[in-house]
C-alpha angles and dihedrals in degrees: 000000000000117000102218099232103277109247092246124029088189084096142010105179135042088260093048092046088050091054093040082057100049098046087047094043096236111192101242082221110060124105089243088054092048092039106055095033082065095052099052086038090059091035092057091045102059080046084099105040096059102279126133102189122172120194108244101160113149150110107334103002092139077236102302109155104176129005128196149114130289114204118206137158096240090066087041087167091063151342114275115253114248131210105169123174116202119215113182095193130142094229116033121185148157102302082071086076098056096051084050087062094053089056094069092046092060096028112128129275094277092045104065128079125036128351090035126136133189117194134179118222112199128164097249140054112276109271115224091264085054093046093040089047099048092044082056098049123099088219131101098246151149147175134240130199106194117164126230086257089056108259116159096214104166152010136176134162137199121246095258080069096055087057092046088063118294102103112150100007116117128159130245148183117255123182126228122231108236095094100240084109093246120172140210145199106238126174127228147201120210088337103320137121114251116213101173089210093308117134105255 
């Protein structure tokens, strides 16, 4: 796969971006800081869970905020191909979708045909309109509600994801052990826990 060339080269990662910020006085409360504190924050937590996700935001990107690969046992021949788009708004609906559909349209050349997946992080859990609409949509797609921490707190999908290679894969709780009664997303295959070379 080709990495299309990332918008800054000033960071790469959530710590380099912080210290690009402080040294460029970036105002904390600007829609580039949240923004793209959002999308390495959501980037560094799928980390775990099988993701490899680049930032790749910038002029002309149809929206793509970060493009990778997502492997997973239910697509064994290869990693599914990612195309994620990141929207760090207070209230997220269905028009998010939409824009999620344009994106294929204008992904780069290794990220269109088959075994490719869009998906929407946002910073709260789907609302009905986001889940109706992305049942509705032709498109392999799913949601992600990952919190500013970094929690990844949900993800769903539509059929024509399942059939884009996520047969079999659903998502569970797991618990940790330090008896505070924490709590985590895990992902799972017919039934399974999935653990992608992490300790647990």
């Amino acid at each position: 796969l080709i990495y299309p060339e990332a918008a800054n080269t000033g960071h790469h990662d959530l710590p380099s971006f912080l210290d690009y910020a402080g040294r460029t006085g970036l105002d904390q409360g600007s829609t580039t800081f949240v923004g793209t504190h959002f999308e390495y924050t959501v980037a560094s937590a799928l980390l775990p869970l099988g993701f490899y996700l680049r930032r790749i935001g910038g002029q002309n990107d149809f929206g793509i905020d970060l493009l990778g690969t997502w492997s997973v046992p239910s697509s064994s021949d290869r990693p599914l191909h990612v195309l994620l788009q990141c929207k760090a708004v207070k209230q997220p609906g269905p028009h998010l979708i939409r824009e999620l559909e344009g994106a294929f349209i204008g992904a780069p050349a290794g990220w269109r045909g088959p075994g490719t997946l869009g998906l929407l992080a946002i910073q709260r859990p789907a609302t009905k309109g986001i889940r109706d609409a992305m049942g509705r949509s032709r498109w392999p797609m799913g949601c992600i509600s990952c919190s500013r921490a970094g929690a990844v707190e949900q993800i769903l999908w539509n059929r024509r994801a399942e059939e884009e290679g996520l047969e079999g894969m659903g998502v569970g709780i797991q618990y940790t052990h330090d008896g505070d009664g924490a709590q985590r997303l895990v992902l799972t295959f017919n039934g399974k826990h999935l653990t992608f070379g992490e300790d647990g």
